[in-house]
Amino acid sequence: MDPEAYSRIIAGPLPVGSEIVPLAEAVGRILAHDVVARDPIPAFATSAMDGYALDARALELARAGALVTVVGDVPAGHRPVDVARGTAVRVMTGAAVPDGAAAVIPVEFTDAARTGGIPETITVASLPENLVDRWNIRDVGEDTAVGDIVVLGGQRLGAAAIGTLAMLGETTVEVRRRLRVGLIVTGDELAAASGAEEASAPIIPNSNLPMLSAAIVTAGAIPHVGTSSDDPTEFLTVLDGLLPDVDLVITTGGISAGAFEVVRASLEGTDSEFVRVRQRPGGPQGHGRRGGVPLLHFPGTPSGALLSFHLFALSLMSGTDLAARWQKAVYAGPELAGHVKGVSFVPVTVSVDGTVVPAERSRLRDFAGADAILRVPTAPAAITAGDLVEVLALPATGLER
């Protein structure tokens, strides 16, 4: 099966809870539900310009070139001054406009200085022929009316959303509880040797644990980590120890068809099934459920494990089908031939003109400098410069999480 078909097989709801957090701590969190405006924005009529608020009679005088008497001054954040018939009040941008004002005339349309004290009178040099009613006055609720949905539930809160909530006077916000993801990295080759006879055993640095822990954090979830040797009893002890505290468990290694495949030996036929997805890298995959908790089983190769996380774990965690996550881009590299054994995934960078350029290879270090993952179709298909291709943006770019 292809990766998209496998993504649909493993799809399913993960537990969704919510919590209330301070607005300052909500950036990057997912909003639990729609936020509805309880108050209008602006809450009072405000000036859109630095200028002079005139009533209808004062406007008539101004059109006739007559002097208009200035009776007060309203900086932003101060109480408004009443505007008497036929007079003007100086107002600053964002300041409350006096009741009875018909328009705010920008200071540059008058003979008044831009700064300093208020003048006793002003004349208006010119006015638009078709002056709209309440020109340069932002009326109550003009931006947002009571009952408007201002931020949609389910979206990740960025700077604009945080600012919008702050404008509404919100100091806390209800967000989805962070998913708790268990991570078990398996393999004798990753465990520190304990016996004297094993002191010289070949040991591989455990890159999967810190790598996938970082990926889980980047995805907005909380990692609960563990390691296991190739002993099934130890593996099941570690797994069962994590289950009460997590919403999902990811394992790496131990899922091929050979000997010493600890995950497969422990779970196949009871809790999980194992397949080979037509993709490179990361063909061996597994999925299941134990104690009501979903399980995803990834290969132990670092590039295969990382790719599997981006393809399958993020699809499951976000509730988004993999097929819907691909974005279109224009390819600008050398010809890439498809592989006969399935879809190939290649790390790419996005150039300044928006095209994508492939890395030399698909090693972990090549993914480290990539902006996205390129999908290369199965042979005999090939990709050449100028082709419209499918890419999956990596979370570090900020394009997707």
Tab-separated table of C-alpha atoms in Angstrom:
chain	number	residue	atom	x	y	z
A	1	MET	CA	0.000	0.000	0.000
A	2	ASP	CA	1.089	3.607	-0.525
A	3	PRO	CA	1.691	6.027	2.390
A	4	GLU	CA	-1.637	7.806	1.945
A	5	ALA	CA	-3.566	4.535	2.170
A	6	TYR	CA	-1.658	3.550	5.307
A	7	SER	CA	-2.393	6.950	6.865
A	8	ARG	CA	-6.113	6.309	6.396
A	9	ILE	CA	-5.822	2.876	8.031
A	10	ILE	CA	-4.226	4.233	11.202
A	11	ALA	CA	-6.515	7.283	11.412
A	12	GLY	CA	-8.720	7.656	14.467
A	13	PRO	CA	-9.640	10.132	17.174
A	14	LEU	CA	-7.215	10.844	20.000
A	15	PRO	CA	-8.465	12.060	23.400
A	16	VAL	CA	-9.353	15.736	23.373
A	17	GLY	CA	-9.535	17.675	26.615
A	18	SER	CA	-9.124	21.348	27.388
A	19	GLU	CA	-7.589	23.627	29.957
A	20	ILE	CA	-7.622	27.340	30.707
A	21	VAL	CA	-4.262	29.098	30.493
A	22	PRO	CA	-3.117	32.727	30.770
A	23	LEU	CA	-3.298	34.479	27.419
A	24	ALA	CA	0.450	35.188	27.554
A	25	GLU	CA	1.117	31.443	27.679
A	26	ALA	CA	-1.309	30.474	24.900
A	27	VAL	CA	0.879	31.167	21.864
A	28	GLY	CA	1.170	28.052	19.721
A	29	ARG	CA	-1.700	26.331	21.547
A	30	ILE	CA	-4.874	25.184	19.769
A	31	LEU	CA	-8.038	27.063	20.675
A	32	ALA	CA	-10.640	24.752	22.225
A	33	HIS	CA	-13.716	26.508	20.797
A	34	ASP	CA	-14.854	29.603	18.932
A	35	VAL	CA	-14.402	32.880	20.782
A	36	VAL	CA	-17.387	35.238	20.524
A	37	ALA	CA	-17.122	38.975	21.175
A	38	ARG	CA	-18.904	39.910	24.390
A	39	ASP	CA	-18.251	43.634	23.889
A	40	PRO	CA	-18.054	45.788	20.769
A	41	ILE	CA	-14.790	47.007	19.254
A	42	PRO	CA	-14.376	49.912	19.524
A	43	ALA	CA	-16.359	50.193	22.729
A	44	PHE	CA	-16.819	53.929	22.164
A	45	ALA	CA	-16.675	56.168	19.113
A	46	THR	CA	-13.030	56.945	18.369
A	47	SER	CA	-11.114	59.198	16.047
A	48	ALA	CA	-9.321	57.595	13.118
A	49	MET	CA	-7.098	60.655	12.659
A	50	ASP	CA	-5.318	63.441	14.524
A	51	GLY	CA	-7.615	66.386	13.860
A	52	TYR	CA	-10.687	68.324	14.917
A	53	ALA	CA	-14.152	66.997	15.706
A	54	LEU	CA	-16.829	69.342	14.327
A	55	ASP	CA	-20.579	69.235	14.710
A	56	ALA	CA	-22.896	69.754	11.729
A	57	ARG	CA	-23.112	73.544	12.204
A	58	ALA	CA	-19.331	73.856	12.461
A	59	LEU	CA	-19.019	71.904	9.214
A	60	GLU	CA	-21.278	74.442	7.499
A	61	LEU	CA	-19.089	77.251	8.789
A	62	ALA	CA	-15.931	75.461	7.675
A	63	ARG	CA	-17.304	74.955	4.151
A	64	ALA	CA	-18.009	78.666	3.989
A	65	GLY	CA	-14.413	79.475	5.002
A	66	ALA	CA	-15.441	80.921	8.345
A	67	LEU	CA	-13.485	80.640	11.547
A	68	VAL	CA	-14.483	77.745	13.817
A	69	THR	CA	-13.953	78.151	17.546
A	70	VAL	CA	-11.996	75.365	19.307
A	71	VAL	CA	-13.389	74.630	22.760
A	72	GLY	CA	-11.366	71.679	24.017
A	73	ASP	CA	-8.725	69.003	23.609
A	74	VAL	CA	-9.103	65.185	23.864
A	75	PRO	CA	-5.881	63.129	23.936
A	76	ALA	CA	-6.241	59.372	23.645
A	77	GLY	CA	-7.191	57.808	26.959
A	78	HIS	CA	-8.933	60.923	28.290
A	79	ARG	CA	-12.600	61.675	28.805
A	80	PRO	CA	-14.239	63.438	25.843
A	81	VAL	CA	-15.067	67.144	25.892
A	82	ASP	CA	-18.565	68.212	24.883
A	83	VAL	CA	-18.711	69.924	21.525
A	84	ALA	CA	-21.085	72.885	21.571
A	85	ARG	CA	-23.079	73.862	18.501
A	86	GLY	CA	-20.876	75.435	15.853
A	87	THR	CA	-17.571	74.578	17.591
A	88	ALA	CA	-14.692	72.127	17.306
A	89	VAL	CA	-12.696	69.943	19.687
A	90	ARG	CA	-9.151	68.747	18.960
A	91	VAL	CA	-8.934	64.937	19.082
A	92	MET	CA	-6.016	62.550	18.720
A	93	THR	CA	-6.039	59.198	16.903
A	94	GLY	CA	-7.785	56.647	19.116
A	95	ALA	CA	-9.321	59.280	21.360
A	96	ALA	CA	-13.016	59.309	22.275
A	97	VAL	CA	-15.031	61.465	19.894
A	98	PRO	CA	-17.480	63.876	21.597
A	99	ASP	CA	-21.204	63.236	21.269
A	100	GLY	CA	-22.707	65.368	18.544
A	101	ALA	CA	-19.610	65.313	16.330
A	102	ALA	CA	-20.444	64.988	12.632
A	103	ALA	CA	-16.892	64.415	11.377
A	104	VAL	CA	-13.228	64.598	12.283
A	105	ILE	CA	-11.263	66.921	10.006
A	106	PRO	CA	-7.579	65.845	9.732
A	107	VAL	CA	-5.207	68.473	11.073
A	108	GLU	CA	-3.499	68.763	7.685
A	109	PHE	CA	-6.797	70.039	6.214
A	110	THR	CA	-6.701	73.007	8.614
A	111	ASP	CA	-4.454	75.965	9.299
A	112	ALA	CA	-3.560	74.616	12.769
A	113	ALA	CA	-0.093	73.432	13.783
A	114	ARG	CA	0.358	69.679	14.175
A	115	THR	CA	1.795	70.015	17.674
A	116	GLY	CA	1.675	72.397	20.616
A	117	GLY	CA	-1.298	73.910	22.408
A	118	ILE	CA	-4.744	74.121	20.925
A	119	PRO	CA	-5.556	77.201	18.831
A	120	GLU	CA	-8.503	79.443	19.673
A	121	THR	CA	-9.904	79.052	16.166
A	122	ILE	CA	-9.253	77.094	12.989
A	123	THR	CA	-10.121	77.479	9.356
A	124	VAL	CA	-10.458	74.539	7.020
A	125	ALA	CA	-8.483	74.859	3.803
A	126	SER	CA	-10.452	72.251	1.882
A	127	LEU	CA	-12.941	69.426	2.294
A	128	PRO	CA	-13.853	66.528	0.015
A	129	GLU	CA	-16.836	67.352	-2.187
A	130	ASN	CA	-18.678	64.202	-1.165
A	131	LEU	CA	-17.908	64.201	2.535
A	132	VAL	CA	-19.337	61.016	4.080
A	133	ASP	CA	-21.338	61.204	7.279
A	134	ARG	CA	-19.145	60.784	10.402
A	135	TRP	CA	-15.974	61.045	8.332
A	136	ASN	CA	-12.906	59.652	10.200
A	137	ILE	CA	-15.055	58.498	13.124
A	138	ARG	CA	-14.912	54.812	14.052
A	139	ASP	CA	-18.305	54.104	15.556
A	140	VAL	CA	-19.102	51.638	18.332
A	141	GLY	CA	-18.831	48.078	17.034
A	142	GLU	CA	-17.548	49.173	13.621
A	143	ASP	CA	-14.640	46.730	13.843
A	144	THR	CA	-16.399	43.967	15.808
A	145	ALA	CA	-20.018	43.669	16.905
A	146	VAL	CA	-21.231	41.824	19.992
A	147	GLY	CA	-21.791	38.193	19.001
A	148	ASP	CA	-19.197	38.137	16.197
A	149	ILE	CA	-17.001	35.029	16.083
A	150	VAL	CA	-13.546	36.587	16.245
A	151	VAL	CA	-11.263	33.547	16.530
A	152	LEU	CA	-12.224	30.093	15.290
A	153	GLY	CA	-11.851	27.077	17.520
A	154	GLY	CA	-9.361	24.497	16.314
A	155	GLN	CA	-6.807	27.002	15.050
A	156	ARG	CA	-3.323	27.394	16.444
A	157	LEU	CA	-2.983	30.696	18.257
A	158	GLY	CA	-0.457	33.038	16.679
A	159	ALA	CA	0.361	36.677	17.259
A	160	ALA	CA	-2.732	38.092	15.513
A	161	ALA	CA	-5.097	35.786	17.388
A	162	ILE	CA	-3.436	36.602	20.722
A	163	GLY	CA	-3.751	40.302	19.914
A	164	THR	CA	-7.405	39.906	18.954
A	165	LEU	CA	-8.194	38.166	22.240
A	166	ALA	CA	-6.352	40.883	24.136
A	167	MET	CA	-8.422	43.540	22.322
A	168	LEU	CA	-11.513	41.797	23.678
A	169	GLY	CA	-10.129	42.108	27.193
A	170	GLU	CA	-9.475	38.380	27.561
A	171	THR	CA	-6.744	37.509	30.038
A	172	THR	CA	-7.182	33.732	29.864
A	173	VAL	CA	-8.165	31.373	27.065
A	174	GLU	CA	-9.421	27.810	26.842
A	175	VAL	CA	-7.115	25.656	24.737
A	176	ARG	CA	-6.890	21.989	23.941
A	177	ARG	CA	-4.925	19.934	26.393
A	178	ARG	CA	-1.541	19.019	24.971
A	179	LEU	CA	-1.373	15.444	23.736
A	180	ARG	CA	0.862	13.193	25.807
A	181	VAL	CA	2.953	10.990	23.535
A	182	GLY	CA	4.873	7.983	24.796
A	183	LEU	CA	8.126	7.209	23.009
A	184	ILE	CA	10.049	3.937	23.362
A	185	VAL	CA	13.318	3.488	21.508
A	186	THR	CA	14.415	-0.148	21.316
A	187	GLY	CA	17.604	-2.029	20.531
A	188	ASP	CA	20.508	-3.679	22.348
A	189	GLU	CA	22.827	-1.640	20.169
A	190	LEU	CA	21.523	1.560	21.788
A	191	ALA	CA	21.803	0.408	25.408
A	192	ALA	CA	24.882	0.982	27.507
A	193	ALA	CA	26.836	-2.239	28.087
A	194	SER	CA	26.642	-3.420	31.678
A	195	GLY	CA	28.826	-6.531	31.896
A	196	ALA	CA	32.591	-6.681	31.723
A	197	GLU	CA	32.428	-9.033	28.765
A	198	GLU	CA	30.229	-6.535	26.925
A	199	ALA	CA	32.415	-3.530	27.622
A	200	SER	CA	33.754	-3.546	24.068
A	201	ALA	CA	30.394	-4.308	22.410
A	202	PRO	CA	29.611	-2.067	19.433
A	203	ILE	CA	27.218	0.614	20.646
A	204	ILE	CA	25.378	3.133	18.431
A	205	PRO	CA	24.554	6.562	19.892
A	206	ASN	CA	20.828	6.841	20.536
A	207	SER	CA	19.740	9.614	18.184
A	208	ASN	CA	16.103	8.534	17.893
A	209	LEU	CA	15.233	9.404	21.479
A	210	PRO	CA	16.289	13.082	21.476
A	211	MET	CA	15.259	13.505	17.829
A	212	LEU	CA	11.685	12.259	18.234
A	213	SER	CA	11.333	13.905	21.640
A	214	ALA	CA	12.135	17.193	19.902
A	215	ALA	CA	9.656	16.390	17.112
A	216	ILE	CA	6.928	15.702	19.677
A	217	VAL	CA	7.600	19.000	21.459
A	218	THR	CA	7.649	20.877	18.148
A	219	ALA	CA	4.246	19.375	17.387
A	220	GLY	CA	2.914	20.910	20.597
A	221	ALA	CA	2.723	17.647	22.553
A	222	ILE	CA	4.415	16.379	25.717
A	223	PRO	CA	6.865	13.446	25.382
A	224	HIS	CA	7.014	10.596	27.912
A	225	VAL	CA	10.136	8.651	27.002
A	226	GLY	CA	11.582	5.239	27.639
A	227	THR	CA	14.122	2.802	26.202
A	228	SER	CA	14.227	-0.969	25.978
A	229	SER	CA	16.666	-3.686	25.022
A	230	ASP	CA	15.647	-6.494	22.674
A	231	ASP	CA	14.139	-8.434	25.559
A	232	PRO	CA	10.308	-8.725	25.146
A	233	THR	CA	9.698	-8.828	28.885
A	234	GLU	CA	11.570	-5.564	29.387
A	235	PHE	CA	9.842	-3.967	26.412
A	236	LEU	CA	6.352	-4.845	27.652
A	237	THR	CA	7.222	-3.590	31.126
A	238	VAL	CA	8.309	-0.226	29.720
A	239	LEU	CA	5.266	-0.036	27.417
A	240	ASP	CA	2.727	-0.906	30.098
A	241	GLY	CA	4.373	1.566	32.432
A	242	LEU	CA	3.716	4.388	29.965
A	243	LEU	CA	0.141	3.500	28.995
A	244	PRO	CA	-1.712	5.057	31.959
A	245	ASP	CA	-0.150	8.473	31.334
A	246	VAL	CA	-0.260	8.892	27.551
A	247	ASP	CA	-2.671	9.321	24.637
A	248	LEU	CA	-0.432	7.668	22.029
A	249	VAL	CA	2.718	5.523	22.029
A	250	ILE	CA	5.381	5.570	19.328
A	251	THR	CA	8.069	2.907	19.202
A	252	THR	CA	11.174	2.738	17.024
A	253	GLY	CA	13.054	-0.357	15.907
A	254	GLY	CA	12.236	-4.027	16.283
A	255	ILE	CA	9.592	-4.339	13.552
A	256	SER	CA	11.339	-6.067	10.638
A	257	ALA	CA	10.832	-9.727	9.730
A	258	GLY	CA	14.115	-11.074	11.136
A	259	ALA	CA	15.202	-12.344	14.537
A	260	PHE	CA	15.459	-10.126	17.657
A	261	GLU	CA	12.611	-7.867	16.482
A	262	VAL	CA	11.379	-7.086	19.977
A	263	VAL	CA	8.325	-4.948	19.155
A	264	ARG	CA	7.018	-7.404	16.617
A	265	ALA	CA	7.719	-10.408	18.844
A	266	SER	CA	5.928	-8.770	21.763
A	267	LEU	CA	2.808	-7.426	20.054
A	268	GLU	CA	2.129	-9.175	16.736
A	269	GLY	CA	-1.038	-11.210	16.765
A	270	THR	CA	-2.307	-9.670	20.012
A	271	ASP	CA	-2.102	-5.886	19.954
A	272	SER	CA	-0.479	-4.783	16.695
A	273	GLU	CA	-0.095	-5.662	13.052
A	274	PHE	CA	2.921	-4.988	10.900
A	275	VAL	CA	3.057	-4.095	7.213
A	276	ARG	CA	5.434	-2.853	4.574
A	277	VAL	CA	4.427	0.471	3.079
A	278	ARG	CA	5.612	1.151	-0.470
A	279	GLN	CA	7.923	4.024	0.425
A	280	ARG	CA	11.620	4.808	0.836
A	281	PRO	CA	12.879	5.354	3.474
A	282	GLY	CA	10.705	3.936	6.250
A	283	GLY	CA	8.977	1.018	4.551
A	284	PRO	CA	8.442	-1.209	7.638
A	285	GLN	CA	5.526	0.107	9.719
A	286	GLY	CA	3.189	-1.133	12.417
A	287	HIS	CA	0.136	0.033	14.288
A	288	GLY	CA	-2.166	-1.244	16.990
A	289	ARG	CA	-3.791	-0.571	20.324
A	290	ARG	CA	-2.988	-1.749	23.846
A	291	GLY	CA	-4.977	-0.873	26.920
A	292	GLY	CA	-7.090	1.437	24.764
A	293	VAL	CA	-4.036	3.493	23.742
A	294	PRO	CA	-3.125	3.733	20.010
A	295	LEU	CA	0.327	2.451	19.041
A	296	LEU	CA	2.506	3.469	16.095
A	297	HIS	CA	5.606	1.419	15.311
A	298	PHE	CA	8.365	3.040	13.253
A	299	PRO	CA	11.604	1.610	11.847
A	300	GLY	CA	14.781	2.124	13.827
A	301	THR	CA	16.784	3.937	11.157
A	302	PRO	CA	16.879	7.625	12.158
A	303	SER	CA	15.825	8.972	8.756
A	304	GLY	CA	13.049	6.377	8.505
A	305	ALA	CA	11.832	7.131	12.023
A	306	LEU	CA	11.834	10.899	11.463
A	307	LEU	CA	10.056	10.599	8.125
A	308	SER	CA	7.470	8.265	9.649
A	309	PHE	CA	6.782	10.802	12.378
A	310	HIS	CA	6.137	13.579	9.853
A	311	LEU	CA	3.983	11.385	7.611
A	312	PHE	CA	1.990	9.298	10.058
A	313	ALA	CA	2.286	10.560	13.636
A	314	LEU	CA	1.558	14.178	12.701
A	315	SER	CA	-1.395	13.098	10.551
A	316	LEU	CA	-2.853	11.141	13.458
A	317	MET	CA	-2.099	13.826	16.052
A	318	SER	CA	-3.639	16.597	13.950
A	319	GLY	CA	-6.590	14.540	12.737
A	320	THR	CA	-5.682	15.412	9.152
A	321	ASP	CA	-5.448	12.851	6.370
A	322	LEU	CA	-1.961	12.664	4.876
A	323	ALA	CA	-3.329	13.109	1.356
A	324	ALA	CA	-4.754	16.488	2.382
A	325	ARG	CA	-1.473	17.726	3.846
A	326	TRP	CA	0.533	17.811	0.619
A	327	GLN	CA	1.171	21.260	-0.838
A	328	LYS	CA	2.043	22.177	-4.415
A	329	ALA	CA	5.433	23.567	-5.434
A	330	VAL	CA	7.582	23.928	-8.543
A	331	TYR	CA	10.627	21.694	-8.789
A	332	ALA	CA	13.955	23.265	-9.745
A	333	GLY	CA	16.534	20.474	-9.407
A	334	PRO	CA	18.035	17.718	-11.524
A	335	GLU	CA	15.841	14.867	-12.729
A	336	LEU	CA	14.719	12.490	-9.987
A	337	ALA	CA	13.674	9.037	-11.128
A	338	GLY	CA	11.006	7.190	-9.159
A	339	HIS	CA	11.966	3.951	-7.386
A	340	VAL	CA	10.443	0.666	-8.454
A	341	LYS	CA	9.684	-0.314	-4.853
A	342	GLY	CA	7.482	2.655	-4.051
A	343	VAL	CA	7.226	6.355	-3.328
A	344	SER	CA	10.486	8.113	-2.450
A	345	PHE	CA	10.806	11.003	-0.032
A	346	VAL	CA	13.563	13.533	-0.525
A	347	PRO	CA	14.439	16.522	1.707
A	348	VAL	CA	14.262	19.820	-0.170
A	349	THR	CA	14.952	23.476	0.494
A	350	VAL	CA	12.732	26.304	-0.695
A	351	SER	CA	14.655	28.874	-2.734
A	352	VAL	CA	13.975	32.613	-2.794
A	353	ASP	CA	11.816	32.287	-5.919
A	354	GLY	CA	9.589	29.694	-4.239
A	355	THR	CA	10.883	26.665	-6.109
A	356	VAL	CA	12.187	23.578	-4.298
A	357	VAL	CA	15.677	22.112	-4.663
A	358	PRO	CA	16.567	18.591	-3.457
A	359	ALA	CA	19.291	17.665	-1.028
A	360	GLU	CA	22.121	15.444	-2.206
A	361	ARG	CA	20.726	12.408	-0.366
A	362	SER	CA	18.064	11.445	2.197
A	363	ARG	CA	20.312	11.073	5.221
A	364	LEU	CA	19.321	12.507	8.578
A	365	ARG	CA	21.831	15.323	8.155
A	366	ASP	CA	20.152	16.217	4.861
A	367	PHE	CA	16.771	16.493	6.601
A	368	ALA	CA	18.412	18.760	9.188
A	369	GLY	CA	18.772	21.565	6.656
A	370	ALA	CA	15.524	20.942	4.774
A	371	ASP	CA	12.404	23.101	4.582
A	372	ALA	CA	10.105	20.388	3.261
A	373	ILE	CA	9.800	16.776	2.115
A	374	LEU	CA	9.353	16.083	-1.598
A	375	ARG	CA	7.154	13.173	-2.729
A	376	VAL	CA	8.664	11.335	-5.710
A	377	PRO	CA	6.127	8.970	-7.343
A	378	THR	CA	6.883	5.310	-7.968
A	379	ALA	CA	8.753	4.353	-11.160
A	380	PRO	CA	8.427	4.698	-14.088
A	381	ALA	CA	7.442	8.219	-13.060
A	382	ALA	CA	10.171	10.852	-12.766
A	383	ILE	CA	10.414	14.504	-11.743
A	384	THR	CA	12.161	17.093	-13.898
A	385	ALA	CA	12.805	20.829	-13.550
A	386	GLY	CA	9.639	22.875	-13.924
A	387	ASP	CA	7.299	20.085	-12.802
A	388	LEU	CA	4.532	20.808	-10.320
A	389	VAL	CA	5.307	18.575	-7.341
A	390	GLU	CA	3.930	17.691	-3.913
A	391	VAL	CA	5.786	18.705	-0.759
A	392	LEU	CA	5.162	18.466	2.954
A	393	ALA	CA	6.373	21.519	4.882
A	394	LEU	CA	8.473	20.665	7.924
A	395	PRO	CA	7.267	22.150	11.237
A	396	ALA	CA	10.484	24.109	11.790
A	397	THR	CA	9.483	26.373	8.889
A	398	GLY	CA	6.371	27.487	10.728
A	399	LEU	CA	4.227	26.483	7.718
A	400	GLU	CA	2.696	23.432	9.348
A	401	ARG	CA	2.550	21.697	12.693
